[in-house]
Amino acid sequence: MTISELRKTLLAQLGSTQKLPSRSASDPAIFSHWDLPDQGSATVRFLPDGNPDNPFFWVERAMIRLPFNGVRGQSESKPLVIYVPCMEMWNETCPILAEVRAWLKDPQLEEMGRKYWKRRSYLFHGFVRQSDLSEPEKPANPIRRFVVSPQLFNLIRAGLLNPNIDELPTDYVKGLDFKIVKTHLNGFADYNKSDWIYKQSALNEKRKQALTSIKIPNIDRHLPNKPSQQEQKLIREMFEASIDGETYNPEKWGEFYKPRGF
């Protein structure tokens, strides 16, 4: 695929989706850019997806956040959150979002609707070329995974639509690096100063050699599995329990969906 073809596909996707309105770094392959110090930066080089059917070098992940008032049977448990897959990831109707969309049109329910709206993130992989992040232990595999927020993704996408880019940024010889810059705005992490480095650069021999010995994986293998019919019923049940302010029931749902670290 060329940069022109990618740009055309990206513009077509934007035209069909623009009306639509937490991360875990327990896997050492994930580069936790959110842990960068204030004013810190990291320069990364994205790699193509191993899946030839993916026109992009990323995949979108959509999860729904279900808050619960603790765990059933544990009097001292604190409020917790369960993340469940949104069926729109598989181009199917999500029954939860179908209900939540109606809430967003009601001023009295709008706040609750936003709480249960899907959380988008974007998965990339590639090399970390420079970083201000202190990592006590780095994985043996130099290909890292990046879990990117919508704010950062919009900056990545905006650069791809820049007509001055002549080659795919993932090209091993004529590609571009992306610089992640972390600052703070109103008490929250902000990445608005992040941007592409508009200067072509080749991967060094060490990284080229790594790519000859390591098969580039499909990024979508890191997406959650599509829920079965039984799991979809459980998700609906958990959604209703969450709305009613109930506690999380590990006996009923723990085999399928549980909080991190549970």
mmCIF file with all atom_site columns, C-alpha atoms in Angstrom, residues 76-177:
data_model
loop_
_atom_site.group_PDB
_atom_site.id
_atom_site.type_symbol
_atom_site.label_atom_id
_atom_site.label_alt_id
_atom_site.label_comp_id
_atom_site.label_asym_id
_atom_site.label_entity_id
_atom_site.label_seq_id
_atom_site.pdbx_PDB_ins_code
_atom_site.Cartn_x
_atom_site.Cartn_y
_atom_site.Cartn_z
_atom_site.occupancy
_atom_site.B_iso_or_equiv
_atom_site.pdbx_formal_charge
_atom_site.auth_seq_id
_atom_site.auth_comp_id
_atom_site.auth_asym_id
_atom_site.auth_atom_id
_atom_site.pdbx_PDB_model_num
ATOM 1   C CA . GLU A 1 76  ? -14.688 -3.695 52.799 1.00 0.00 ? 76  GLU A CA 1
ATOM 2   C CA . SER A 1 77  ? -14.374 -3.795 49.018 1.00 0.00 ? 77  SER A CA 1
ATOM 3   C CA . LYS A 1 78  ? -14.081 -0.522 47.134 1.00 0.00 ? 78  LYS A CA 1
ATOM 4   C CA . PRO A 1 79  ? -15.855 0.573  43.946 1.00 0.00 ? 79  PRO A CA 1
ATOM 5   C CA . LEU A 1 80  ? -14.403 -1.110 40.872 1.00 0.00 ? 80  LEU A CA 1
ATOM 6   C CA . VAL A 1 81  ? -14.700 -1.085 37.112 1.00 0.00 ? 81  VAL A CA 1
ATOM 7   C CA . ILE A 1 82  ? -15.134 -3.900 34.601 1.00 0.00 ? 82  ILE A CA 1
ATOM 8   C CA . TYR A 1 83  ? -14.283 -3.348 30.938 1.00 0.00 ? 83  TYR A CA 1
ATOM 9   C CA . VAL A 1 84  ? -16.264 -5.363 28.401 1.00 0.00 ? 84  VAL A CA 1
ATOM 10  C CA . PRO A 1 85  ? -15.926 -5.441 24.590 1.00 0.00 ? 85  PRO A CA 1
ATOM 11  C CA . CYS A 1 86  ? -18.242 -3.328 22.463 1.00 0.00 ? 86  CYS A CA 1
ATOM 12  C CA . MET A 1 87  ? -19.844 -5.330 19.644 1.00 0.00 ? 87  MET A CA 1
ATOM 13  C CA . GLU A 1 88  ? -19.180 -2.485 17.201 1.00 0.00 ? 88  GLU A CA 1
ATOM 14  C CA . MET A 1 89  ? -15.593 -3.756 16.995 1.00 0.00 ? 89  MET A CA 1
ATOM 15  C CA . TRP A 1 90  ? -17.001 -6.563 14.857 1.00 0.00 ? 90  TRP A CA 1
ATOM 16  C CA . ASN A 1 91  ? -19.323 -4.264 12.866 1.00 0.00 ? 91  ASN A CA 1
ATOM 17  C CA . GLU A 1 92  ? -22.334 -5.525 14.778 1.00 0.00 ? 92  GLU A CA 1
ATOM 18  C CA . THR A 1 93  ? -24.982 -3.617 16.699 1.00 0.00 ? 93  THR A CA 1
ATOM 19  C CA . CYS A 1 94  ? -24.036 -3.089 20.325 1.00 0.00 ? 94  CYS A CA 1
ATOM 20  C CA . PRO A 1 95  ? -27.199 -3.421 22.459 1.00 0.00 ? 95  PRO A CA 1
ATOM 21  C CA . ILE A 1 96  ? -25.674 -1.327 25.239 1.00 0.00 ? 96  ILE A CA 1
ATOM 22  C CA . LEU A 1 97  ? -24.817 1.568  22.942 1.00 0.00 ? 97  LEU A CA 1
ATOM 23  C CA . ALA A 1 98  ? -28.239 1.318  21.305 1.00 0.00 ? 98  ALA A CA 1
ATOM 24  C CA . GLU A 1 99  ? -29.738 2.164  24.695 1.00 0.00 ? 99  GLU A CA 1
ATOM 25  C CA . VAL A 1 100 ? -27.079 4.681  25.668 1.00 0.00 ? 100 VAL A CA 1
ATOM 26  C CA . ARG A 1 101 ? -27.560 6.668  22.446 1.00 0.00 ? 101 ARG A CA 1
ATOM 27  C CA . ALA A 1 102 ? -31.115 7.454  23.543 1.00 0.00 ? 102 ALA A CA 1
ATOM 28  C CA . TRP A 1 103 ? -29.817 8.684  26.913 1.00 0.00 ? 103 TRP A CA 1
ATOM 29  C CA . LEU A 1 104 ? -27.469 11.130 25.213 1.00 0.00 ? 104 LEU A CA 1
ATOM 30  C CA . LYS A 1 105 ? -30.492 12.854 23.669 1.00 0.00 ? 105 LYS A CA 1
ATOM 31  C CA . ASP A 1 106 ? -32.135 13.325 27.089 1.00 0.00 ? 106 ASP A CA 1
ATOM 32  C CA . PRO A 1 107 ? -30.637 16.170 29.187 1.00 0.00 ? 107 PRO A CA 1
ATOM 33  C CA . GLN A 1 108 ? -31.506 14.302 32.392 1.00 0.00 ? 108 GLN A CA 1
ATOM 34  C CA . LEU A 1 109 ? -29.740 11.117 31.275 1.00 0.00 ? 109 LEU A CA 1
ATOM 35  C CA . GLU A 1 110 ? -26.910 12.609 29.235 1.00 0.00 ? 110 GLU A CA 1
ATOM 36  C CA . GLU A 1 111 ? -24.347 12.428 32.045 1.00 0.00 ? 111 GLU A CA 1
ATOM 37  C CA . MET A 1 112 ? -25.096 8.739  32.648 1.00 0.00 ? 112 MET A CA 1
ATOM 38  C CA . GLY A 1 113 ? -24.958 8.120  28.923 1.00 0.00 ? 113 GLY A CA 1
ATOM 39  C CA . ARG A 1 114 ? -21.437 9.520  28.713 1.00 0.00 ? 114 ARG A CA 1
ATOM 40  C CA . LYS A 1 115 ? -20.379 7.302  31.610 1.00 0.00 ? 115 LYS A CA 1
ATOM 41  C CA . TYR A 1 116 ? -21.427 4.171  29.713 1.00 0.00 ? 116 TYR A CA 1
ATOM 42  C CA . TRP A 1 117 ? -20.337 5.281  26.244 1.00 0.00 ? 117 TRP A CA 1
ATOM 43  C CA . LYS A 1 118 ? -17.613 3.192  24.608 1.00 0.00 ? 118 LYS A CA 1
ATOM 44  C CA . ARG A 1 119 ? -13.971 4.054  25.323 1.00 0.00 ? 119 ARG A CA 1
ATOM 45  C CA . ARG A 1 120 ? -11.849 4.040  22.195 1.00 0.00 ? 120 ARG A CA 1
ATOM 46  C CA . SER A 1 121 ? -8.147  3.376  22.052 1.00 0.00 ? 121 SER A CA 1
ATOM 47  C CA . TYR A 1 122 ? -5.832  2.464  19.198 1.00 0.00 ? 122 TYR A CA 1
ATOM 48  C CA . LEU A 1 123 ? -3.177  -0.241 19.098 1.00 0.00 ? 123 LEU A CA 1
ATOM 49  C CA . PHE A 1 124 ? 0.075   0.225  17.194 1.00 0.00 ? 124 PHE A CA 1
ATOM 50  C CA . HIS A 1 125 ? 3.427   -1.515 17.326 1.00 0.00 ? 125 HIS A CA 1
ATOM 51  C CA . GLY A 1 126 ? 6.951   -0.455 16.504 1.00 0.00 ? 126 GLY A CA 1
ATOM 52  C CA . PHE A 1 127 ? 10.322  0.563  17.903 1.00 0.00 ? 127 PHE A CA 1
ATOM 53  C CA . VAL A 1 128 ? 11.144  3.074  20.624 1.00 0.00 ? 128 VAL A CA 1
ATOM 54  C CA . ARG A 1 129 ? 14.040  5.060  19.184 1.00 0.00 ? 129 ARG A CA 1
ATOM 55  C CA . GLN A 1 130 ? 14.500  7.502  22.079 1.00 0.00 ? 130 GLN A CA 1
ATOM 56  C CA . SER A 1 131 ? 12.708  7.917  25.381 1.00 0.00 ? 131 SER A CA 1
ATOM 57  C CA . ASP A 1 132 ? 12.788  9.947  28.592 1.00 0.00 ? 132 ASP A CA 1
ATOM 58  C CA . LEU A 1 133 ? 10.911  7.129  30.306 1.00 0.00 ? 133 LEU A CA 1
ATOM 59  C CA . SER A 1 134 ? 12.923  5.150  32.821 1.00 0.00 ? 134 SER A CA 1
ATOM 60  C CA . GLU A 1 135 ? 12.282  1.444  32.274 1.00 0.00 ? 135 GLU A CA 1
ATOM 61  C CA . PRO A 1 136 ? 14.074  -0.804 34.795 1.00 0.00 ? 136 PRO A CA 1
ATOM 62  C CA . GLU A 1 137 ? 13.532  -3.841 32.602 1.00 0.00 ? 137 GLU A CA 1
ATOM 63  C CA . LYS A 1 138 ? 12.965  -3.834 28.857 1.00 0.00 ? 138 LYS A CA 1
ATOM 64  C CA . PRO A 1 139 ? 11.521  -6.830 26.974 1.00 0.00 ? 139 PRO A CA 1
ATOM 65  C CA . ALA A 1 140 ? 13.858  -8.944 24.869 1.00 0.00 ? 140 ALA A CA 1
ATOM 66  C CA . ASN A 1 141 ? 11.677  -8.362 21.813 1.00 0.00 ? 141 ASN A CA 1
ATOM 67  C CA . PRO A 1 142 ? 12.407  -4.793 20.624 1.00 0.00 ? 142 PRO A CA 1
ATOM 68  C CA . ILE A 1 143 ? 9.017   -4.512 18.906 1.00 0.00 ? 143 ILE A CA 1
ATOM 69  C CA . ARG A 1 144 ? 6.863   -2.665 21.424 1.00 0.00 ? 144 ARG A CA 1
ATOM 70  C CA . ARG A 1 145 ? 3.131   -2.121 21.551 1.00 0.00 ? 145 ARG A CA 1
ATOM 71  C CA . PHE A 1 146 ? 1.517   1.298  21.892 1.00 0.00 ? 146 PHE A CA 1
ATOM 72  C CA . VAL A 1 147 ? -1.950  1.872  23.364 1.00 0.00 ? 147 VAL A CA 1
ATOM 73  C CA . VAL A 1 148 ? -2.919  5.292  22.069 1.00 0.00 ? 148 VAL A CA 1
ATOM 74  C CA . SER A 1 149 ? -5.673  7.616  23.301 1.00 0.00 ? 149 SER A CA 1
ATOM 75  C CA . PRO A 1 150 ? -8.053  9.406  20.903 1.00 0.00 ? 150 PRO A CA 1
ATOM 76  C CA . GLN A 1 151 ? -6.194  12.704 21.426 1.00 0.00 ? 151 GLN A CA 1
ATOM 77  C CA . LEU A 1 152 ? -2.865  11.225 20.388 1.00 0.00 ? 152 LEU A CA 1
ATOM 78  C CA . PHE A 1 153 ? -4.452  9.211  17.588 1.00 0.00 ? 153 PHE A CA 1
ATOM 79  C CA . ASN A 1 154 ? -6.005  12.346 16.083 1.00 0.00 ? 154 ASN A CA 1
ATOM 80  C CA . LEU A 1 155 ? -2.535  13.905 15.882 1.00 0.00 ? 155 LEU A CA 1
ATOM 81  C CA . ILE A 1 156 ? -1.131  10.784 14.217 1.00 0.00 ? 156 ILE A CA 1
ATOM 82  C CA . ARG A 1 157 ? -4.002  10.715 11.726 1.00 0.00 ? 157 ARG A CA 1
ATOM 83  C CA . ALA A 1 158 ? -3.772  14.440 10.956 1.00 0.00 ? 158 ALA A CA 1
ATOM 84  C CA . GLY A 1 159 ? -0.149  14.003 9.923  1.00 0.00 ? 159 GLY A CA 1
ATOM 85  C CA . LEU A 1 160 ? -1.020  11.134 7.607  1.00 0.00 ? 160 LEU A CA 1
ATOM 86  C CA . LEU A 1 161 ? -3.390  13.431 5.729  1.00 0.00 ? 161 LEU A CA 1
ATOM 87  C CA . ASN A 1 162 ? -0.584  15.935 5.187  1.00 0.00 ? 162 ASN A CA 1
ATOM 88  C CA . PRO A 1 163 ? 0.050   16.031 1.405  1.00 0.00 ? 163 PRO A CA 1
ATOM 89  C CA . ASN A 1 164 ? 3.738   16.727 2.036  1.00 0.00 ? 164 ASN A CA 1
ATOM 90  C CA . ILE A 1 165 ? 4.252   13.127 3.203  1.00 0.00 ? 165 ILE A CA 1
ATOM 91  C CA . ASP A 1 166 ? 5.322   11.164 0.132  1.00 0.00 ? 166 ASP A CA 1
ATOM 92  C CA . GLU A 1 167 ? 6.019   7.738  1.652  1.00 0.00 ? 167 GLU A CA 1
ATOM 93  C CA . LEU A 1 168 ? 4.356   5.522  4.220  1.00 0.00 ? 168 LEU A CA 1
ATOM 94  C CA . PRO A 1 169 ? 5.712   6.428  7.678  1.00 0.00 ? 169 PRO A CA 1
ATOM 95  C CA . THR A 1 170 ? 6.231   2.706  8.283  1.00 0.00 ? 170 THR A CA 1
ATOM 96  C CA . ASP A 1 171 ? 8.692   2.344  5.402  1.00 0.00 ? 171 ASP A CA 1
ATOM 97  C CA . TYR A 1 172 ? 11.967  0.870  6.679  1.00 0.00 ? 172 TYR A CA 1
ATOM 98  C CA . VAL A 1 173 ? 14.135  3.227  4.590  1.00 0.00 ? 173 VAL A CA 1
ATOM 99  C CA . LYS A 1 174 ? 12.063  6.344  3.876  1.00 0.00 ? 174 LYS A CA 1
ATOM 100 C CA . GLY A 1 175 ? 9.724   6.276  6.860  1.00 0.00 ? 175 GLY A CA 1
ATOM 101 C CA . LEU A 1 176 ? 9.046   8.876  9.536  1.00 0.00 ? 176 LEU A CA 1
ATOM 102 C CA . ASP A 1 177 ? 9.342   8.844  13.312 1.00 0.00 ? 177 ASP A CA 1
#
